[in-house]
mmCIF file of C-alpha atoms in Angstrom:
data_model
loop_
_atom_site.group_PDB
_atom_site.id
_atom_site.type_symbol
_atom_site.label_atom_id
_atom_site.label_comp_id
_atom_site.label_asym_id
_atom_site.label_seq_id
_atom_site.Cartn_x
_atom_site.Cartn_y
_atom_site.Cartn_z
ATOM 1 C CA MET A 119 -121.295 -204.317 -75.328
ATOM 2 C CA THR A 120 -118.881 -207.269 -74.203
ATOM 3 C CA HIS A 121 -119.503 -206.807 -70.559
ATOM 4 C CA ASN A 122 -123.207 -207.194 -71.294
ATOM 5 C CA CYS A 123 -122.864 -210.456 -72.837
ATOM 6 C CA HIS A 124 -120.556 -212.126 -69.671
ATOM 7 C CA MET A 125 -123.046 -210.665 -66.861
ATOM 8 C CA PRO A 126 -124.404 -214.214 -66.594
ATOM 9 C CA LYS A 127 -121.196 -215.750 -66.000
ATOM 10 C CA GLN A 128 -120.070 -213.660 -63.314
ATOM 11 C CA ARG A 129 -123.227 -213.849 -61.517
ATOM 12 C CA ASN A 130 -122.824 -217.849 -61.260
ATOM 13 C CA TYR A 131 -119.055 -217.302 -60.517
ATOM 14 C CA CYS A 132 -120.345 -215.203 -57.701
ATOM 15 C CA SER A 133 -122.621 -217.468 -56.271
ATOM 16 C CA LYS A 134 -120.201 -220.099 -56.228
ATOM 17 C CA SER A 135 -117.454 -218.148 -54.348
ATOM 18 C CA ALA A 136 -120.179 -217.140 -52.055
ATOM 19 C CA ALA A 137 -120.785 -221.053 -51.141
ATOM 20 C CA ALA A 138 -117.101 -221.739 -50.826
ATOM 21 C CA THR A 139 -117.219 -219.003 -48.398
ATOM 22 C CA LYS A 140 -119.661 -220.458 -46.280
ATOM 23 C CA GLY A 141 -117.803 -223.842 -46.095
ATOM 24 C CA LEU A 142 -114.953 -222.354 -44.676
ATOM 25 C CA ASN A 143 -116.941 -220.075 -42.350
ATOM 26 C CA PHE A 144 -118.080 -223.546 -41.313
ATOM 27 C CA PHE A 145 -114.857 -224.753 -40.238
ATOM 28 C CA ILE A 146 -113.895 -221.229 -38.705
ATOM 29 C CA GLU A 147 -117.018 -221.895 -36.543
ATOM 30 C CA MET A 148 -115.766 -225.980 -36.033
ATOM 31 C CA GLU A 149 -112.728 -224.543 -34.721
ATOM 32 C CA GLY A 150 -114.369 -222.396 -32.032
ATOM 33 C CA GLU A 151 -116.316 -225.288 -30.614
ATOM 34 C CA ASP A 152 -115.089 -227.741 -27.702
ATOM 35 C CA VAL A 153 -113.087 -230.611 -28.678
ATOM 36 C CA VAL A 154 -115.376 -232.719 -26.194
ATOM 37 C CA ALA A 155 -118.347 -232.150 -28.190
ATOM 38 C CA LEU A 156 -116.669 -234.011 -31.174
ATOM 39 C CA LYS A 157 -115.585 -236.684 -28.979
ATOM 40 C CA LYS A 158 -119.270 -237.105 -27.728
ATOM 41 C CA LEU A 159 -120.257 -238.498 -31.526
ATOM 42 C CA THR A 160 -120.405 -241.775 -32.398
ATOM 43 C CA THR A 161 -118.144 -243.235 -35.308
ATOM 44 C CA GLU A 162 -121.214 -243.158 -37.621
ATOM 45 C CA GLU A 163 -121.823 -239.865 -36.733
ATOM 46 C CA LEU A 164 -118.110 -238.527 -37.464
ATOM 47 C CA ILE A 165 -118.190 -240.858 -40.552
ATOM 48 C CA GLU A 166 -121.585 -238.827 -41.622
ATOM 49 C CA ARG A 167 -120.050 -236.050 -40.629
ATOM 50 C CA LEU A 168 -116.853 -236.259 -42.646
ATOM 51 C CA LEU A 169 -118.740 -237.406 -45.505
ATOM 52 C CA TYR A 170 -120.759 -234.337 -45.937
ATOM 53 C CA LEU A 171 -117.599 -231.962 -45.068
ATOM 54 C CA LYS A 172 -116.199 -233.973 -48.396
ATOM 55 C CA GLY A 173 -118.671 -233.113 -49.994
ATOM 56 C CA LEU A 174 -118.526 -229.844 -49.413
ATOM 57 C CA HIS A 175 -115.203 -229.638 -50.316
ATOM 58 C CA GLU A 176 -115.210 -231.474 -53.447
ATOM 59 C CA LYS A 177 -118.242 -228.956 -54.066
ATOM 60 C CA ASP A 178 -116.116 -226.378 -52.878
ATOM 61 C CA THR A 179 -113.061 -227.676 -55.225
ATOM 62 C CA ARG A 180 -115.392 -228.002 -57.841
ATOM 63 C CA ASP A 181 -116.411 -224.695 -57.899
ATOM 64 C CA PHE A 182 -113.442 -223.319 -56.996
ATOM 65 C CA GLU A 183 -111.726 -224.389 -60.108
ATOM 66 C CA GLU A 184 -115.055 -223.439 -62.211
ATOM 67 C CA TYR A 185 -114.193 -220.266 -61.015
ATOM 68 C CA LYS A 186 -110.963 -220.281 -61.662
ATOM 69 C CA THR A 187 -111.632 -221.209 -65.073
ATOM 70 C CA SER A 188 -114.025 -218.775 -65.395
ATOM 71 C CA SER A 189 -111.956 -216.284 -63.998
ATOM 72 C CA GLN A 190 -108.988 -217.478 -66.660
ATOM 73 C CA GLU A 191 -111.667 -216.834 -69.251
ATOM 74 C CA MET A 192 -113.060 -213.856 -67.545
ATOM 75 C CA GLU A 193 -109.521 -213.218 -67.721
ATOM 76 C CA VAL A 194 -108.729 -213.500 -71.271
ATOM 77 C CA ILE A 195 -111.595 -212.002 -72.515
ATOM 78 C CA MET A 196 -111.064 -208.873 -70.036
ATOM 79 C CA GLU A 197 -107.250 -209.185 -71.529
ATOM 80 C CA ARG A 198 -108.824 -208.933 -75.022
ATOM 81 C CA GLU A 199 -111.071 -206.390 -74.267
ATOM 82 C CA ILE A 200 -108.236 -204.339 -73.020
ATOM 83 C CA GLU A 201 -106.150 -204.634 -75.845
ATOM 84 C CA ASP A 202 -108.948 -203.454 -78.322
ATOM 85 C CA ALA A 203 -109.875 -201.005 -75.760
ATOM 86 C CA GLN A 204 -106.101 -199.768 -76.028
ATOM 87 C CA ARG A 205 -106.409 -200.113 -79.872
ATOM 88 C CA GLU A 206 -109.322 -198.182 -79.930
ATOM 89 C CA ALA A 207 -107.604 -195.711 -77.623
ATOM 90 C CA LYS A 208 -104.486 -195.793 -79.804
ATOM 91 C CA ALA A 209 -106.645 -195.021 -82.766
ATOM 92 C CA ALA A 210 -108.422 -192.358 -80.957
ATOM 93 C CA THR A 211 -105.307 -191.424 -80.043
ATOM 94 C CA SER A 212 -103.960 -191.042 -83.450
ATOM 95 C CA LYS A 213 -107.223 -189.705 -84.728
ATOM 96 C CA LEU A 214 -107.058 -186.970 -82.256
ATOM 97 C CA HIS A 215 -103.436 -186.096 -83.003
ATOM 98 C CA GLN A 216 -104.632 -186.190 -86.759
ATOM 99 C CA ILE A 217 -107.550 -183.463 -85.931
ATOM 100 C CA THR A 218 -104.717 -181.816 -83.557
ATOM 101 C CA VAL A 219 -102.614 -181.120 -86.800
ATOM 102 C CA GLU A 220 -105.567 -180.595 -88.756
ATOM 103 C CA ALA A 221 -107.239 -178.101 -86.743
ATOM 104 C CA GLU A 222 -103.578 -176.273 -86.072
ATOM 105 C CA ARG A 223 -103.031 -176.520 -90.140
ATOM 106 C CA ALA A 224 -106.636 -174.900 -90.304
ATOM 107 C CA HIS A 225 -105.863 -172.575 -87.295
ATOM 108 C CA ASP A 226 -102.537 -171.382 -89.512
ATOM 109 C CA ARG A 227 -104.676 -171.437 -92.829
ATOM 110 C CA HIS A 228 -107.213 -169.214 -91.093
ATOM 111 C CA GLU A 229 -104.791 -166.748 -89.086
ATOM 112 C CA ALA A 230 -102.927 -166.621 -92.807
ATOM 113 C CA GLU A 231 -106.016 -165.843 -94.578
ATOM 114 C CA LYS A 232 -107.296 -163.255 -91.761
ATOM 115 C CA ARG A 233 -104.120 -161.568 -92.592
ATOM 116 C CA GLU A 234 -104.421 -161.442 -96.225
ATOM 117 C CA PHE A 235 -108.235 -160.202 -96.070
ATOM 118 C CA LEU A 236 -106.924 -157.517 -93.416
ATOM 119 C CA LYS A 237 -104.166 -156.400 -96.485
ATOM 120 C CA ILE A 238 -106.563 -156.629 -98.661
ATOM 121 C CA GLU A 239 -109.170 -154.479 -96.409
ATOM 122 C CA GLU A 240 -106.557 -152.060 -95.695
ATOM 123 C CA ALA A 241 -106.166 -151.375 -99.907
ATOM 124 C CA LEU A 242 -109.482 -151.731 -100.417
ATOM 125 C CA ARG A 243 -110.018 -148.705 -97.530
ATOM 126 C CA ARG A 244 -107.089 -146.826 -99.125
ATOM 127 C CA GLU A 245 -108.539 -147.075 -102.398
ATOM 128 C CA VAL A 246 -112.228 -146.094 -101.165
ATOM 129 C CA THR A 247 -110.457 -142.751 -99.956
ATOM 130 C CA LEU A 248 -108.510 -141.987 -102.888
ATOM 131 C CA LEU A 249 -111.449 -142.589 -104.736
ATOM 132 C CA ARG A 250 -113.700 -140.520 -102.730
ATOM 133 C CA GLY A 251 -111.121 -137.633 -102.720
ATOM 134 C CA GLU A 252 -111.268 -137.831 -106.635
ATOM 135 C CA GLN A 253 -115.022 -137.881 -106.594
ATOM 136 C CA GLU A 254 -114.739 -134.833 -103.975
ATOM 137 C CA THR A 255 -112.282 -133.179 -106.744
ATOM 138 C CA ASN A 256 -114.430 -134.076 -109.541
ATOM 139 C CA LYS A 257 -117.413 -132.712 -107.648
ATOM 140 C CA ALA A 258 -115.827 -129.643 -107.274
ATOM 141 C CA ARG A 259 -114.315 -129.180 -110.543
ATOM 142 C CA ILE A 260 -117.750 -130.462 -112.215
ATOM 143 C CA ARG A 261 -119.246 -127.290 -110.145
ATOM 144 C CA GLU A 262 -116.354 -124.815 -111.054
ATOM 145 C CA LEU A 263 -116.881 -125.865 -114.927
ATOM 146 C CA GLU A 264 -120.725 -125.002 -114.013
ATOM 147 C CA GLN A 265 -120.566 -121.760 -112.975
ATOM 148 C CA LYS A 266 -118.126 -121.185 -115.765
ATOM 149 C CA ASN A 267 -120.546 -122.369 -117.961
ATOM 150 C CA ASP A 268 -123.040 -120.302 -116.725
ATOM 151 C CA ASP A 269 -120.592 -117.581 -117.027
ATOM 152 C CA LEU A 270 -119.997 -118.150 -120.645
ATOM 153 C CA GLU A 271 -123.910 -118.317 -121.386
ATOM 154 C CA ARG A 272 -124.279 -114.948 -120.149
ATOM 155 C CA HIS A 273 -121.683 -113.262 -122.128
ATOM 156 C CA GLU A 274 -122.722 -115.091 -124.790
ATOM 157 C CA ARG A 275 -126.579 -113.916 -124.026
ATOM 158 C CA ASN A 276 -125.107 -110.445 -123.526
ATOM 159 C CA ASN A 277 -122.988 -110.652 -126.578
ATOM 160 C CA GLN A 278 -125.903 -112.050 -128.859
ATOM 161 C CA GLN A 279 -128.213 -108.959 -127.439
ATOM 162 C CA GLU A 280 -125.004 -106.487 -127.940
ATOM 163 C CA VAL A 281 -124.680 -108.347 -131.842
ATOM 164 C CA THR A 282 -128.427 -107.432 -132.140
ATOM 165 C CA ASP A 283 -128.286 -103.863 -130.967
ATOM 166 C CA LEU A 284 -125.719 -103.174 -133.023
ATOM 167 C CA GLU A 285 -127.388 -105.026 -135.903
ATOM 168 C CA LYS A 286 -130.204 -102.557 -135.678
ATOM 169 C CA LYS A 287 -128.172 -99.491 -135.255
ATOM 170 C CA ILE A 288 -126.040 -100.354 -138.270
ATOM 171 C CA ASN A 289 -129.257 -101.224 -140.340
ATOM 172 C CA GLU A 290 -130.845 -97.599 -139.093
ATOM 173 C CA MET A 291 -127.701 -95.998 -139.940
ATOM 174 C CA THR A 292 -128.030 -97.923 -143.386
ATOM 175 C CA GLU A 293 -131.416 -96.414 -143.647
ATOM 176 C CA LYS A 294 -130.269 -93.186 -142.722
ATOM 177 C CA LEU A 295 -127.308 -93.291 -145.471
ATOM 178 C CA THR A 296 -129.599 -94.666 -148.016
ATOM 179 C CA LEU A 297 -131.565 -91.670 -147.195
ATOM 180 C CA LEU A 298 -128.777 -89.438 -147.554
ATOM 181 C CA GLU A 299 -127.588 -90.483 -150.894
ATOM 182 C CA ASN A 300 -131.043 -90.073 -152.183
ATOM 183 C CA GLU A 301 -131.045 -86.758 -151.284
ATOM 184 C CA LEU A 302 -127.413 -86.290 -152.660
ATOM 185 C CA VAL A 303 -128.874 -87.640 -155.858
ATOM 186 C CA GLU A 304 -131.760 -85.334 -155.799
ATOM 187 C CA LYS A 305 -129.653 -82.176 -154.994
ATOM 188 C CA GLN A 306 -127.094 -83.260 -157.636
ATOM 189 C CA THR A 307 -130.205 -83.451 -160.121
ATOM 190 C CA THR A 308 -131.481 -80.227 -158.917
ATOM 191 C CA THR A 309 -128.093 -78.462 -159.367
ATOM 192 C CA GLU A 310 -127.738 -80.091 -162.825
ATOM 193 C CA GLU A 311 -131.110 -79.003 -163.797
ATOM 194 C CA VAL A 312 -130.270 -75.285 -162.117
ATOM 195 C CA TYR A 313 -127.117 -75.253 -164.186
ATOM 196 C CA ARG A 314 -128.609 -76.485 -167.470
ATOM 197 C CA LEU A 315 -131.563 -73.587 -166.650
ATOM 198 C CA ARG A 316 -128.847 -70.820 -166.250
ATOM 199 C CA GLU A 317 -126.915 -72.364 -169.672
ATOM 200 C CA GLU A 318 -129.975 -71.574 -171.309
ATOM 201 C CA MET A 319 -130.855 -68.386 -170.068
ATOM 202 C CA ARG A 320 -127.361 -67.414 -170.944
ATOM 203 C CA ALA A 321 -127.489 -68.646 -174.083
ATOM 204 C CA ALA A 322 -130.521 -66.675 -174.731
ATOM 205 C CA GLU A 323 -128.983 -63.444 -172.928
ATOM 206 C CA ARG A 324 -126.422 -63.157 -175.526
ATOM 207 C CA PRO A 325 -127.704 -62.084 -178.652
ATOM 208 C CA LEU A 326 -128.987 -58.953 -176.406
ATOM 209 C CA LEU A 327 -125.051 -58.403 -175.422
ATOM 210 C CA MET A 328 -123.084 -58.016 -178.512
ATOM 211 C CA VAL A 329 -121.235 -55.166 -177.240
ATOM 212 C CA GLY A 330 -117.833 -55.284 -175.899
ATOM 213 C CA PRO A 331 -117.255 -52.861 -173.485
ATOM 214 C CA LEU A 332 -120.624 -53.868 -171.928
ATOM 215 C CA ARG A 333 -119.152 -56.750 -171.494
ATOM 216 C CA ALA A 334 -116.379 -56.133 -170.143
ATOM 217 C CA GLU A 335 -118.303 -53.893 -167.603
ATOM 218 C CA ARG A 336 -120.378 -56.846 -166.602
ATOM 219 C CA HIS A 337 -117.291 -58.809 -166.278
ATOM 220 C CA ASP A 338 -116.093 -56.418 -164.201
ATOM 221 C CA ASP A 339 -118.661 -55.393 -161.897
ATOM 222 C CA THR A 340 -120.271 -59.580 -161.476
ATOM 223 C CA PRO A 341 -118.236 -62.646 -160.935
ATOM 224 C CA GLU A 342 -117.925 -64.901 -163.552
ATOM 225 C CA GLU A 343 -120.143 -68.050 -163.783
ATOM 226 C CA PRO A 344 -118.574 -70.960 -162.620
ATOM 227 C CA THR A 345 -117.580 -73.839 -165.001
ATOM 228 C CA PRO A 346 -119.655 -76.901 -164.898
ATOM 229 C CA LEU A 347 -116.707 -78.674 -164.025
ATOM 230 C CA GLU A 348 -115.922 -76.189 -161.295
ATOM 231 C CA GLN A 349 -119.176 -76.565 -160.183
ATOM 232 C CA GLN A 350 -118.921 -80.328 -160.217
ATOM 233 C CA LYS A 351 -115.679 -80.415 -158.023
ATOM 234 C CA GLN A 352 -117.467 -77.979 -155.880
ATOM 235 C CA ARG A 353 -120.707 -79.642 -155.315
ATOM 236 C CA PRO A 354 -119.423 -83.033 -153.625
ATOM 237 C CA GLN A 355 -117.310 -80.493 -151.013
ATOM 238 C CA HIS A 356 -120.378 -78.896 -149.547
ATOM 239 C CA ILE A 357 -122.468 -82.241 -150.013
ATOM 240 C CA SER A 358 -120.290 -84.412 -148.441
ATOM 241 C CA LEU A 359 -119.559 -81.749 -145.731
ATOM 242 C CA SER A 360 -123.443 -81.516 -145.085
ATOM 243 C CA ILE A 361 -123.455 -85.412 -145.036
ATOM 244 C CA ALA A 362 -120.680 -85.796 -142.290
ATOM 245 C CA SER A 363 -122.330 -83.178 -140.033
ATOM 246 C CA SER A 364 -125.546 -84.991 -140.273
ATOM 247 C CA ILE A 365 -124.168 -88.267 -139.570
ATOM 248 C CA GLU A 366 -122.156 -86.626 -136.647
ATOM 249 C CA GLY A 367 -125.282 -85.467 -135.432
ATOM 250 C CA SER A 368 -126.963 -89.255 -135.896
ATOM 251 C CA GLU A 369 -124.264 -90.929 -134.150
ATOM 252 C CA LYS A 370 -123.666 -88.674 -131.607
ATOM 253 C CA SER A 371 -126.975 -89.308 -130.861
ATOM 254 C CA ASN A 372 -127.304 -93.257 -131.476
ATOM 255 C CA GLY A 373 -123.790 -93.818 -129.661
ATOM 256 C CA ILE A 374 -122.094 -95.277 -133.018
ATOM 257 C CA PRO A 375 -118.280 -94.705 -133.287
ATOM 258 C CA TYR A 376 -117.444 -92.778 -136.517
ATOM 259 C CA ALA A 377 -114.698 -90.771 -138.133
ATOM 260 C CA VAL A 378 -114.618 -87.814 -140.978
ATOM 261 C CA ARG A 379 -111.494 -88.004 -143.156
ATOM 262 C CA HIS A 380 -110.690 -84.701 -144.994
ATOM 263 C CA ILE A 381 -109.305 -84.783 -148.374
ATOM 264 C CA LYS A 382 -107.497 -82.388 -150.251
ATOM 265 C CA ASP A 383 -107.438 -82.796 -154.235
ATOM 266 C CA THR A 384 -104.525 -81.702 -156.699
ATOM 267 C CA ASN A 385 -106.564 -78.519 -157.079
ATOM 268 C CA GLY A 386 -106.195 -77.462 -153.290
ATOM 269 C CA ASN A 387 -110.015 -78.376 -152.920
ATOM 270 C CA GLU A 388 -110.893 -80.207 -149.749
ATOM 271 C CA ASP A 389 -112.928 -83.072 -149.312
ATOM 272 C CA SER A 390 -114.287 -84.991 -146.563
ATOM 273 C CA GLU A 391 -114.646 -89.029 -145.789
ATOM 274 C CA VAL A 392 -117.127 -90.302 -143.673
ATOM 275 C CA CYS A 393 -116.100 -93.728 -141.964
ATOM 276 C CA LEU A 394 -118.580 -96.030 -139.931
ATOM 277 C CA HIS A 395 -116.472 -98.554 -137.730
ATOM 278 C CA SER A 396 -118.256 -101.687 -136.996
ATOM 279 C CA PHE A 397 -117.348 -104.463 -134.254
ATOM 280 C CA TYR A 398 -117.848 -107.110 -136.870
#
C-alpha cells in the first residue's frame, strides 16, 4: 500500500532524470563537434548558446535537487517501510516461533494421548478377550447345566412313573389284603359257627352216652375234640399260612418284594407273618 501511494512521484523523478541525462548527452555531443564550428559563431550566438546551456544547467540542477530531495524522501519512506517490514517480519517470526512451539507441544500432547489411547485400547482388548473367554465358559456351563437339568427332569419323570406304578401295586395289594382279611373273618365266623354246632350236637348226645365204659371206649377209639382255645390257636396258623401262600403267589406275579416270618408261640406252635416292603 505504501508503494502504491508514492508511484506518481516516482514517475516525476524518472522524467527529470531523463532530462538531465539528455543534457549530459548534449554536452557529450558538443565535445565531438569541431571547435572550428564554435569559432564560426558570433558573440551573440555564443551568448544565446551559453544562456541556453545555462538555463538547461539550472533546470537540470533544480531537477537534480528535486530528485535528490525526493530520493531522500523516498529513502526515508523506504527505510520506514523496511523498518515496518522488519518489525512485521520479526513479529511474524515471533508468531511463527510461538506457533511452532505450540505445534510441538500439541504434537507432544497428541503423541502422549496416542500412547495413552493405545494403552487403554490394549487394556480394553485384553478385557474383551477375558470377557469372551468367560462368556464361552459360561455358555459351556449353561449347556452342561441344561443337560443335567434335562437328565434330572427325565429321572424325575421316571421316578414319578415308578412311584405311580408302586402306588398302583400297593393299592392292588391293599385290596387283595382287604379281601383276604374279609375271607379270614368269614372263615373265623364259619369256624365259630361249626364249633357252636358241634357243641350243640355234643350237648344233645350227652344224655345218650351215660355209660362210663362206652365213654371210655369211645374215648379210646375216637380222637378227642379240640377245645375252643386249641382250635383258636390252630386256626391262625393255617389261615396265616394260607394268606402267606396267597400273598406269595400274587407277589411273585406282581413283582413286589415281600417277606414271610415264622413265629413260634410258648406252646411250640409255629405262626407265619407276612411283611410287605415298600419303597416309601
